[in-house]
């Protein structure tokens, strides 16, 4: 549908309301597919408006009617406005939510997040599926692990897939703003890695990010070289052992083998690859070589 | 009524990641089905396809008479409980249970009826005003179940809902879920990698490995007649022992150990042409005996084993040993008189054992 609309309205239409100017000067709608778009206000005739609203719905007010704080954050984050030193904004951490399914109820999504975290959050919707949440600095913020559970809860309430990137918590709000741009860019590349997380942090996604920067051919070359003679079963064994943080008893239990058999397999692994996962550098190498499918 | 039919379901995440393949399963209304298998075998993926949270790459999924491949998750009439499930910390128990209904635009009075009813079933009536922080682990888990129950769905999907609880609470919640199922009679699919959970809760178990169903059956069926080595080894704790040997006219020879194969089983092996070939013997730890009276009457299936480790487990003892470099475990009545390294007579109860093809690892049957 959006393509048809673009055809009709040409350059009077925009699809992102990333700056305050576009919020005020455009009339905002979303298609039945949840795709938002804005059309320059003064260019629309009443007839066009009536016609449009048969097919598309106006975007709800909470996207567009922003509080002073929301407006300030929006300008800071998306328009590069420099924070001034007397700004009333607080040091914060920035959470970037991305809704990956259609048909989400954004208003209740926002309510769910308020009930997950606290009621002093600032919400800035970038579009109908990207929500930026500014969480004022807390001494004991919710951990990534707790987020994991809360995201599953949201999933089972809304029947949608959603992911979150947890930014770094900063003591000063200048730092929060400065790191946002970089965090946003890195989050974007985490998303394209198609790994299975619902919760991303800089730390937890670092290994995957590192691999995404590496040439596939080189990676495969190195892997094939090191795993040249290895039996496939041994790879699963090592994966499990690493997953169990080198706890042999636990890994053996999960693999349904005796601890001695695990030891025996690991000796074979070392023989065949030269890697001894009891040392940290070799464990890191093995981990990275087993991370990709 | 909620039968679920899955026909040749396949899931590919990326071009070279096939998470589930050729998945065929008919689930009858009111069944309690357990998906079990090692990490990464595709249990969650299958469950999430049923929920609609993952697209189905190929195949057909029916709930009732409706093909639901393209039906939105929220219209599938299911409710889910997940492993790391959390409650909304800032909502009280009532609101936690009500939130999913509010999302679905239920009326206030309908929400109240349903929440109160679920609270009654779960024994949570006194706690409706509390915040999750002020609940015990078990109570929280019950609220999590309550959030699903209020939806009164055709199908419950549970993905390792108990794996974050401590062992004692897990056992207790396990039986609560079973009771709940008996009461609500909704079709339930339950994912776990814990075979004990599978054995104790399931009306039927689906055992998976590498995205492929290995066997479907009642707990007793999969325990007594595993279709292949994997199922034999996965179901049962400690695991079934596997010993590779060569089949002669009447005996299985495992290096220096030679055991008589009962004639009934021998007949099948002979007919299938296994004489002179390598096969795998599968025998459960409890079918290896140390009682003199059993050994006395099993002169042709006994051996002298060197016990590497004897583990006293209370009412029983696990004996770890080897034949020709192949590990095995015997599970015998409690005894504390065995030294590590000691030699001991043991006998196999070959009437209870299984034989598997050494290449395909399938159970050899008539
Ligand atoms: N979103 C995804 N993208 C790519 N691959 C995935 C994704 N989700 C799962 N996989 C892969 O699909 C396979 C099956 O995963 P799945 O989560 O279904 O396993 P599981 O049986 O539930 O395992 P566990 O017991 O660890 O939860 C695994 O190899 C996994 O790495
Ligand atoms: Mg899983």
XYZ file of C-alpha atoms and ligand atoms in Angstrom:
691
model
C 0.000 0.000 0.000
C 2.773 2.413 0.908
C 4.134 2.228 -2.630
C 0.779 3.262 -4.081
C 0.573 6.151 -1.653
C 4.076 7.263 -2.570
C 3.111 7.184 -6.210
C 0.152 9.438 -5.493
C 1.813 11.950 -3.202
C 5.353 11.957 -4.534
C 7.746 14.133 -2.570
C 5.037 15.432 -0.264
C 5.429 12.212 1.756
C 7.974 11.143 4.404
C 8.236 7.853 6.263
C 10.204 8.712 9.383
C 9.270 11.327 11.892
C 12.716 11.642 13.256
C 12.762 15.358 13.810
C 10.449 17.743 15.536
C 9.970 19.758 12.383
C 8.534 16.743 10.597
C 6.231 15.963 13.502
C 4.691 19.404 13.392
C 4.561 20.068 9.684
C 3.265 16.710 8.527
C -0.014 14.928 9.026
C 0.739 11.398 10.261
C -0.972 8.117 9.365
C -0.298 4.415 9.389
C -1.265 1.857 6.775
C -3.159 -1.332 7.700
C 0.284 -2.962 7.568
C 1.367 -0.630 10.367
C 3.674 1.377 8.147
C 3.729 5.009 9.255
C 3.974 7.927 6.860
C 3.507 11.639 6.959
C 2.216 14.020 4.321
C 3.087 17.687 4.359
C 0.172 19.435 6.008
C -0.236 22.573 3.951
C -0.161 20.599 0.713
C -3.203 18.483 1.571
C -6.679 19.422 0.433
C -9.649 18.578 2.603
C -10.833 16.209 -0.105
C -7.509 14.328 -0.036
C -7.652 14.056 3.738
C -11.162 12.597 3.644
C -10.187 10.177 0.952
C -7.006 9.074 2.752
C -8.788 8.402 5.989
C -10.982 5.807 4.348
C -7.915 3.637 3.871
C -5.458 4.584 6.591
C -5.659 5.540 10.268
C -4.233 8.678 11.848
C -1.305 7.879 14.141
C -2.253 7.938 17.808
C -1.524 11.084 19.734
C 1.165 9.668 21.992
C 3.503 9.492 19.033
C 3.087 13.059 18.182
C 2.069 15.092 21.196
C 5.269 15.172 23.091
C 6.118 16.502 26.513
C 8.954 19.000 26.847
C 11.294 16.266 28.035
C 10.351 13.982 25.181
C 10.905 16.760 22.700
C 14.296 17.574 24.178
C 15.434 13.965 24.080
C 14.159 13.588 20.571
C 16.129 16.615 19.455
C 19.212 15.381 21.257
C 19.076 11.872 19.919
C 17.922 12.413 16.379
C 18.762 15.949 15.465
C 22.157 16.288 17.057
C 21.137 19.318 19.112
C 23.873 19.934 21.658
C 22.744 19.467 25.245
C 23.206 22.713 27.111
C 24.699 22.634 30.556
C 21.566 23.938 32.267
C 19.409 21.262 30.671
C 16.911 19.702 33.096
C 17.526 16.258 31.625
C 18.920 13.571 33.901
C 21.727 11.078 33.375
C 20.141 7.965 31.919
C 20.521 4.707 30.194
C 18.938 4.286 26.829
C 16.928 1.186 25.974
C 16.146 0.525 22.370
C 13.163 -1.723 21.765
C 12.405 -3.105 18.368
C 9.098 -4.814 17.615
C 9.592 -7.490 14.995
C 5.955 -8.462 14.383
C 2.967 -6.697 12.939
C -0.140 -5.730 14.854
C 1.415 -4.669 18.118
C -0.651 -2.424 20.346
C 1.919 0.307 20.925
C 0.074 2.020 23.715
C -0.182 -1.126 25.815
C 3.359 -2.075 24.868
C 4.418 1.176 26.462
C 2.304 0.401 29.501
C 3.913 -3.043 29.810
C 7.364 -1.513 29.777
C 6.393 1.021 32.414
C 5.280 -1.856 34.591
C 8.489 -3.722 33.936
C 10.743 -0.839 34.865
C 9.350 2.222 36.578
C 7.063 5.136 35.995
C 9.707 7.778 35.435
C 10.564 6.658 31.915
C 10.586 8.840 28.840
C 9.264 7.227 25.668
C 10.266 8.306 22.209
C 8.832 6.378 19.271
C 11.051 6.578 16.241
C 8.426 4.846 14.141
C 5.704 2.307 14.900
C 8.212 -0.448 15.629
C 11.221 1.304 17.178
C 10.800 2.607 20.662
C 13.515 4.453 22.528
C 13.112 4.410 26.284
C 15.133 6.731 28.429
C 15.523 5.344 31.901
C 16.868 7.732 34.520
C 20.016 6.453 36.171
C 19.388 3.906 38.917
C 21.786 2.445 41.444
C 20.424 -1.035 40.867
C 19.086 -1.184 37.346
C 17.305 -4.275 36.035
C 19.875 -6.745 34.744
C 20.070 -8.193 31.254
C 18.980 -11.518 32.671
C 15.879 -10.027 34.244
C 15.122 -8.358 30.938
C 15.193 -11.750 29.288
C 12.302 -12.914 31.459
C 10.376 -9.715 30.961
C 10.736 -9.896 27.198
C 9.331 -13.422 27.269
C 6.435 -12.164 29.310
C 5.758 -9.446 26.778
C 5.986 -12.043 24.038
C 3.376 -14.226 25.672
C 1.062 -11.290 26.391
C 1.267 -9.594 23.026
C 2.075 -12.586 20.845
C 4.753 -10.592 19.146
C 8.487 -10.871 18.874
C 10.434 -7.997 20.287
C 14.054 -7.399 21.170
C 15.790 -4.860 23.342
C 19.226 -3.365 23.364
C 20.307 -2.219 26.783
C 22.563 0.783 26.612
C 25.216 1.630 29.115
C 24.139 3.466 32.240
C 25.903 6.797 32.570
C 26.267 9.203 35.431
C 26.134 12.256 33.244
C 23.594 12.894 30.645
C 26.143 14.223 28.143
C 27.723 10.774 28.150
C 24.335 9.110 27.647
C 23.711 11.191 24.581
C 27.141 10.828 23.089
C 27.144 7.073 23.336
C 23.635 6.747 21.951
C 24.595 7.218 18.348
C 27.257 4.557 18.508
C 25.040 2.204 20.455
C 22.266 2.643 17.925
C 24.576 1.768 15.085
C 25.998 -1.290 16.834
C 22.510 -2.452 17.803
C 21.550 -2.245 14.164
C 24.370 -4.588 13.229
C 23.518 -6.967 16.085
C 20.032 -7.245 14.661
C 21.357 -8.196 11.267
C 23.363 -11.030 12.820
C 20.129 -12.992 13.161
C 21.173 -14.601 16.349
C 18.585 -15.749 18.731
C 18.779 -13.275 21.547
C 15.974 -11.143 22.779
C 18.227 -9.011 24.912
C 21.383 -7.410 23.659
C 24.082 -5.609 25.533
C 27.430 -4.476 24.238
C 29.112 -7.198 26.264
C 26.878 -10.153 25.447
C 26.839 -9.444 21.741
C 30.513 -8.705 21.373
C 31.631 -12.162 20.150
C 28.980 -12.260 17.462
C 29.741 -8.703 16.464
C 33.401 -9.564 16.171
C 32.637 -12.478 13.859
C 30.308 -10.386 11.737
C 33.277 -8.176 10.937
C 35.281 -11.091 9.609
C 35.400 -12.395 6.086
C 33.425 -15.662 5.753
C 36.043 -17.337 3.596
C 38.817 -16.556 6.030
C 36.724 -17.797 8.921
C 35.957 -21.067 7.175
C 39.554 -21.473 6.123
C 40.796 -21.119 9.668
C 38.103 -23.341 11.068
C 38.648 -26.086 8.531
C 42.326 -25.877 9.151
C 42.100 -26.240 12.907
C 39.219 -28.733 12.848
C 40.792 -30.564 9.957
C 40.662 -34.093 11.374
C 38.077 -33.684 14.087
C 35.064 -35.982 14.511
C 31.762 -34.063 14.375
C 30.668 -35.508 17.696
C 33.635 -33.872 19.399
C 32.440 -30.426 18.357
C 29.164 -30.960 20.205
C 31.101 -32.203 23.192
C 33.249 -29.084 23.336
C 30.268 -26.806 22.738
C 28.531 -28.319 25.719
C 31.612 -28.117 27.901
C 32.024 -24.427 27.055
C 28.324 -23.833 27.627
C 28.761 -25.364 31.077
C 31.720 -23.065 31.769
C 34.122 -26.007 31.782
C 32.184 -27.735 34.540
C 32.947 -31.333 33.554
C 30.376 -32.987 35.784
C 27.540 -30.822 34.525
C 28.586 -31.174 30.889
C 28.855 -34.948 31.229
C 25.389 -35.045 32.742
C 23.921 -32.959 29.918
C 25.634 -35.149 27.348
C 24.450 -38.320 29.040
C 27.964 -39.680 29.330
C 30.226 -40.527 32.213
C 32.655 -37.906 33.399
C 35.553 -40.174 32.448
C 34.222 -40.519 28.913
C 34.060 -36.754 28.669
C 37.637 -36.502 29.841
C 38.606 -39.089 27.259
C 36.824 -37.165 24.486
C 38.484 -33.928 25.519
C 41.887 -35.579 25.390
C 41.035 -36.653 21.867
C 39.980 -33.106 21.008
C 43.289 -31.731 22.212
C 45.144 -34.389 20.270
C 43.262 -33.590 17.068
C 43.214 -29.802 17.229
C 46.085 -28.798 19.477
C 43.599 -26.780 21.538
C 43.494 -27.231 25.272
C 40.316 -25.533 26.434
C 41.536 -25.463 30.007
C 43.682 -22.530 28.938
C 41.863 -19.281 28.311
C 43.313 -18.402 24.879
C 42.473 -21.866 23.521
C 39.010 -21.773 25.071
C 38.380 -18.419 23.373
C 39.568 -19.802 20.043
C 37.405 -22.898 20.347
C 34.440 -20.767 21.387
C 34.747 -18.443 18.408
C 35.274 -21.315 15.990
C 32.134 -23.037 17.222
C 29.955 -19.942 17.369
C 28.940 -19.892 13.724
C 26.901 -22.636 12.143
C -11.934 -29.396 20.774
C -8.317 -28.883 19.936
C -6.608 -31.598 18.022
C -3.307 -30.452 16.594
C -2.001 -31.942 13.401
C 1.470 -31.296 12.090
C 2.202 -32.526 8.577
C 5.777 -32.558 7.258
C 6.684 -29.404 9.123
C 10.078 -27.924 8.329
C 11.864 -24.871 9.674
C 14.866 -23.188 8.174
C 16.231 -20.114 9.904
C 18.841 -19.272 7.335
C 19.854 -21.144 4.258
C 22.075 -23.540 6.144
C 20.309 -23.753 9.499
C 17.541 -26.353 9.375
C 16.192 -26.416 12.898
C 13.311 -28.864 12.367
C 12.521 -31.242 9.544
C 9.927 -33.779 8.450
C 7.973 -33.268 11.648
C 4.762 -35.309 11.630
C 2.583 -35.529 14.693
C -1.099 -35.842 15.521
C -1.970 -34.583 18.959
C -5.364 -35.534 20.276
C -7.633 -33.240 22.229
C -6.744 -33.177 25.966
C -3.401 -34.889 25.545
C -0.362 -33.860 27.574
C 2.448 -34.090 25.052
C 6.061 -33.628 26.078
C 8.807 -32.686 23.614
C 12.120 -33.844 24.957
C 15.635 -33.912 23.565
C 19.083 -32.405 23.989
C 19.862 -28.730 23.668
C 19.440 -27.389 20.149
C 17.295 -30.271 18.874
C 14.459 -27.955 17.865
C 11.978 -28.250 20.741
C 11.451 -24.533 21.231
C 11.407 -23.892 17.511
C 8.595 -26.406 17.065
C 6.643 -24.942 19.957
C 7.107 -21.424 18.625
C 5.858 -22.492 15.214
C 2.715 -23.821 16.854
C 2.377 -20.524 18.703
C 2.919 -18.597 15.493
C 5.971 -16.760 16.804
C 8.090 -18.404 14.111
C 7.013 -18.869 10.508
C 6.669 -22.403 9.210
C 9.037 -22.830 6.264
C 7.239 -25.857 4.845
C 4.349 -28.145 5.828
C 0.900 -27.702 7.337
C -0.220 -27.006 10.854
C -3.830 -27.603 11.842
C -5.463 -26.645 15.112
C -8.900 -28.236 15.156
C -9.993 -28.268 11.540
C -8.323 -25.000 10.686
C -5.019 -24.708 8.869
C -3.300 -22.031 10.914
C 0.010 -21.507 9.093
C -1.106 -18.010 8.194
C -3.279 -17.265 11.203
C -1.827 -14.553 13.450
C -0.528 -15.821 16.792
C -3.095 -13.896 18.760
C -5.912 -15.569 16.848
C -4.721 -19.124 17.477
C -6.341 -19.465 20.905
C -3.236 -20.614 22.719
C -1.442 -19.508 25.856
C 2.260 -19.799 26.577
C 4.490 -20.122 29.602
C 8.227 -19.782 29.099
C 11.383 -20.725 30.909
C 12.660 -17.377 32.107
C 9.199 -16.087 32.604
C 8.982 -13.004 34.734
C 6.056 -11.137 36.233
C 5.609 -7.391 35.905
C 7.309 -6.186 39.081
C 5.176 -3.052 39.386
C 1.813 -4.779 38.986
C 0.129 -6.745 41.740
C -0.867 -10.357 41.223
C -4.349 -9.428 40.057
C -3.097 -7.029 37.400
C -0.400 -9.431 36.290
C -3.056 -12.006 35.564
C -5.437 -9.457 34.064
C -3.009 -7.761 31.693
C -3.270 -10.290 28.863
C -7.059 -10.009 28.983
C -6.946 -6.234 29.003
C -4.839 -6.441 25.874
C -7.550 -8.498 24.280
C -10.161 -5.916 25.243
C -12.120 -8.078 27.645
C -14.668 -6.233 29.774
C -13.754 -5.357 33.358
C -16.323 -7.747 34.793
C -15.248 -10.628 32.573
C -11.636 -10.018 33.588
C -12.589 -10.066 37.239
C -14.498 -13.333 36.901
C -11.653 -15.024 35.138
C -8.872 -13.776 37.404
C -10.796 -14.734 40.546
C -11.540 -18.148 39.133
C -7.895 -18.783 38.223
C -6.766 -17.515 41.621
C -9.103 -19.999 43.245
C -7.813 -22.914 41.196
C -4.234 -21.997 42.031
C -4.767 -21.111 45.681
C -3.746 -17.504 45.115
C -6.873 -15.782 46.390
C -5.138 -14.244 49.388
C -2.290 -12.851 47.354
C -4.078 -10.875 44.651
C -2.984 -7.526 46.085
C 0.652 -8.444 46.507
C 3.490 -7.431 44.262
C 5.607 -10.294 42.848
C 8.500 -9.309 45.115
C 6.452 -10.365 48.122
C 5.776 -13.893 46.830
C 7.691 -17.141 47.186
C 9.193 -18.821 44.130
C 6.376 -21.342 43.968
C 3.701 -18.678 44.282
C 5.293 -16.676 41.488
C 5.314 -19.712 39.270
C 1.647 -20.210 40.024
C 0.913 -16.639 39.018
C 2.761 -17.329 35.765
C 0.469 -20.296 35.193
C -2.500 -18.157 36.194
C -1.644 -15.650 33.484
C -2.073 -18.475 30.988
C -5.128 -20.040 32.614
C -7.219 -16.852 32.583
C -7.042 -16.914 28.829
C -8.955 -20.212 28.825
C -7.149 -21.279 25.672
C -7.648 -24.366 23.549
C -3.965 -25.186 23.872
C -1.279 -24.551 26.475
C 2.318 -24.303 25.303
C 4.982 -24.517 27.987
C 8.691 -24.177 27.287
C 10.744 -25.465 30.206
C 8.621 -23.554 32.695
C 10.256 -25.167 35.705
C 13.899 -25.192 34.788
C 14.743 -22.110 36.819
C 13.325 -23.505 40.041
C 15.337 -25.414 42.595
C 15.036 -29.194 42.562
C 12.532 -29.514 45.372
C 10.169 -26.871 44.085
C 10.426 -28.321 40.614
C 9.145 -31.687 41.770
C 6.286 -30.023 43.585
C 5.294 -27.801 40.641
C 5.557 -30.760 38.318
C 2.716 -32.500 40.103
C 0.742 -29.255 40.345
C 0.882 -28.862 36.585
C -0.212 -32.454 36.110
C -3.159 -31.913 38.443
C -4.026 -28.698 36.688
C -4.089 -30.491 33.391
C -6.398 -33.147 34.778
C -8.711 -30.426 35.959
C -8.689 -28.144 32.916
C -8.358 -30.882 30.307
C -6.798 -28.530 27.762
C -4.415 -29.922 25.200
C -0.930 -29.184 26.507
C 2.465 -29.281 24.860
C 5.318 -29.155 27.300
C 8.984 -28.785 26.392
C 11.783 -30.033 28.590
C 15.226 -31.510 28.272
C 14.737 -33.367 31.519
C 13.753 -36.926 30.786
C 12.429 -37.483 34.321
C 9.993 -34.624 33.819
C 8.995 -36.133 30.492
C 8.467 -39.598 31.949
C 6.407 -38.432 34.903
C 4.163 -35.888 33.195
C 3.501 -37.006 29.648
C 0.610 -38.912 28.189
C 2.912 -39.227 25.181
C 6.540 -38.280 24.701
C 8.075 -36.969 21.498
C 11.823 -37.528 21.513
C 13.775 -35.264 19.182
C 17.359 -35.062 18.000
C 18.877 -32.666 15.467
C 15.446 -31.403 14.428
C 14.088 -34.873 13.700
C 11.564 -36.912 15.687
C 13.212 -40.099 16.927
C 10.184 -41.733 18.496
C 6.692 -40.949 19.724
C 5.069 -43.047 22.408
C 3.812 -43.355 25.958
C 6.501 -43.163 28.642
C 6.333 -46.935 29.032
C 6.611 -47.582 25.310
C 9.679 -45.441 24.814
C 11.301 -46.892 27.929
C 10.594 -50.531 27.146
C 11.020 -50.481 23.393
C 13.315 -47.692 22.252
C 13.389 -47.446 18.453
C 17.070 -46.620 18.298
C 20.259 -46.179 20.295
C 19.607 -42.490 20.848
C 16.198 -43.027 22.462
C 17.539 -45.918 24.517
C 20.331 -43.732 25.819
C 18.235 -40.640 26.358
C 15.324 -42.089 28.301
C 16.250 -43.595 31.648
C 18.726 -42.570 34.298
C 21.421 -43.706 34.556
C 21.398 -44.247 30.815
C 21.094 -47.565 29.001
C 24.470 -49.226 28.391
C 25.613 -49.934 24.862
C 28.209 -52.561 24.104
C 29.338 -53.407 20.617
C 30.111 -57.050 19.904
C 30.132 -59.690 17.216
C 27.209 -62.081 16.894
C 27.968 -65.803 16.647
C 25.544 -68.713 16.148
C 24.230 -68.515 19.724
C 26.378 -65.933 21.457
C 27.337 -62.316 21.436
C 31.083 -61.915 21.793
C 32.447 -58.728 23.286
C 36.180 -59.341 23.296
C 36.886 -61.853 26.035
C 33.277 -61.823 27.238
C 30.840 -64.212 25.634
C 27.149 -64.138 26.512
C 24.350 -66.466 25.475
C 21.571 -64.766 23.503
C 18.103 -66.080 24.441
C 16.639 -68.179 21.656
C 13.668 -65.897 20.977
C 15.940 -62.938 20.299
C 18.475 -65.106 18.507
C 15.808 -66.239 16.059
C 15.093 -62.662 14.999
C 18.787 -61.824 14.671
C 19.389 -64.933 12.607
C 16.440 -64.219 10.314
C 17.613 -60.681 9.770
C 21.052 -61.955 8.781
C 23.116 -60.589 11.642
C 25.109 -63.726 12.426
C 28.799 -63.023 11.908
C 28.216 -59.253 12.083
C 28.812 -56.526 14.614
C 25.749 -55.413 16.544
C 25.078 -53.201 19.535
C 23.722 -54.636 22.746
C 21.592 -52.234 24.767
C 21.048 -53.124 28.389
C 19.659 -51.007 31.213
C 21.752 -50.643 34.377
C 19.047 -52.372 36.425
C 19.267 -55.434 34.174
C 22.847 -56.101 35.203
C 22.844 -58.098 38.427
C 25.226 -58.849 41.257
C 22.993 -61.132 43.368
C 24.605 -64.590 43.737
C 21.269 -66.294 43.122
C 20.846 -64.526 39.774
C 24.425 -65.216 38.744
C 23.991 -68.856 39.734
C 21.179 -69.222 37.237
C 22.841 -67.150 34.508
C 26.088 -69.013 34.026
C 26.161 -68.175 30.326
C 25.693 -64.435 30.619
C 28.050 -63.587 33.430
C 31.365 -61.841 33.485
C 34.012 -60.763 35.934
C 34.199 -56.987 35.936
C 36.725 -54.654 37.461
C 34.760 -51.967 39.276
C 36.255 -48.538 38.571
C 33.933 -46.676 40.913
C 31.134 -47.768 43.218
C 28.710 -44.948 43.960
C 26.436 -45.436 46.928
C 23.166 -43.622 46.139
C 21.181 -44.528 49.243
C 18.808 -47.344 48.399
C 20.989 -48.458 45.507
C 24.555 -48.494 44.277
C 25.877 -47.624 40.828
C 28.832 -49.709 39.702
C 30.975 -48.200 36.931
C 33.041 -50.640 34.906
C 34.256 -51.487 31.395
C 34.241 -54.348 28.923
C 36.854 -54.108 26.222
C 37.194 -50.381 26.734
C 33.431 -49.803 26.629
C 31.910 -48.168 29.709
C 28.898 -49.569 31.449
C 26.967 -48.956 34.630
C 25.177 -51.507 36.770
C 22.501 -50.432 39.217
C 22.327 -52.843 42.092
C 20.909 -52.927 45.578
C 22.723 -50.767 48.039
C 26.077 -52.155 49.120
C 29.018 -50.441 50.692
C 31.533 -53.254 50.639
C 33.063 -52.586 47.230
C 36.495 -51.053 46.844
C 37.455 -49.171 43.721
C 39.421 -51.525 41.468
C 37.859 -54.638 42.978
C 36.850 -57.541 40.748
C 33.219 -58.602 40.892
C 30.978 -61.171 39.205
C 28.042 -59.663 37.344
C 25.401 -61.186 35.085
C 23.350 -59.669 32.255
C 19.632 -60.299 32.063
C 19.551 -60.748 28.320
C 15.823 -61.361 28.235
C 15.430 -57.663 28.927
C 18.060 -56.373 26.524
C 17.768 -54.873 23.029
C 19.875 -55.265 19.932
C 20.636 -52.452 17.523
C 22.125 -52.348 14.042
C 25.717 -51.149 14.363
C 25.462 -48.781 11.397
C 21.933 -47.393 11.407
C 21.644 -47.702 15.219
C 17.999 -48.776 14.730
C 16.588 -51.469 16.982
C 16.599 -54.845 15.269
C 13.089 -56.262 15.236
C 11.250 -59.086 13.496
N 16.289 -17.227 15.595
C 17.155 -18.164 15.205
N 18.013 -17.944 14.177
C 18.874 -18.891 13.766
N 18.974 -20.108 14.323
C 18.168 -20.406 15.352
C 17.218 -19.448 15.864
N 16.555 -20.027 16.894
C 17.062 -21.275 17.032
N 18.029 -21.502 16.113
C 18.788 -22.753 15.935
O 17.870 -23.797 15.674
C 18.225 -24.983 16.373
C 17.095 -25.420 17.292
O 16.974 -24.486 18.338
P 15.872 -24.584 19.487
O 15.950 -23.331 20.282
O 14.569 -24.928 18.883
O 16.403 -25.819 20.344
P 15.875 -26.408 21.738
O 15.630 -27.849 21.505
O 14.751 -25.613 22.261
O 17.156 -26.260 22.651
P 17.303 -25.855 24.230
O 17.068 -27.125 25.002
O 18.720 -25.406 24.326
O 16.314 -24.784 24.530
C 19.519 -24.667 17.091
O 20.577 -25.118 16.291
C 19.512 -23.162 17.199
O 20.822 -22.660 17.234
Mg 14.490 -24.330 23.971
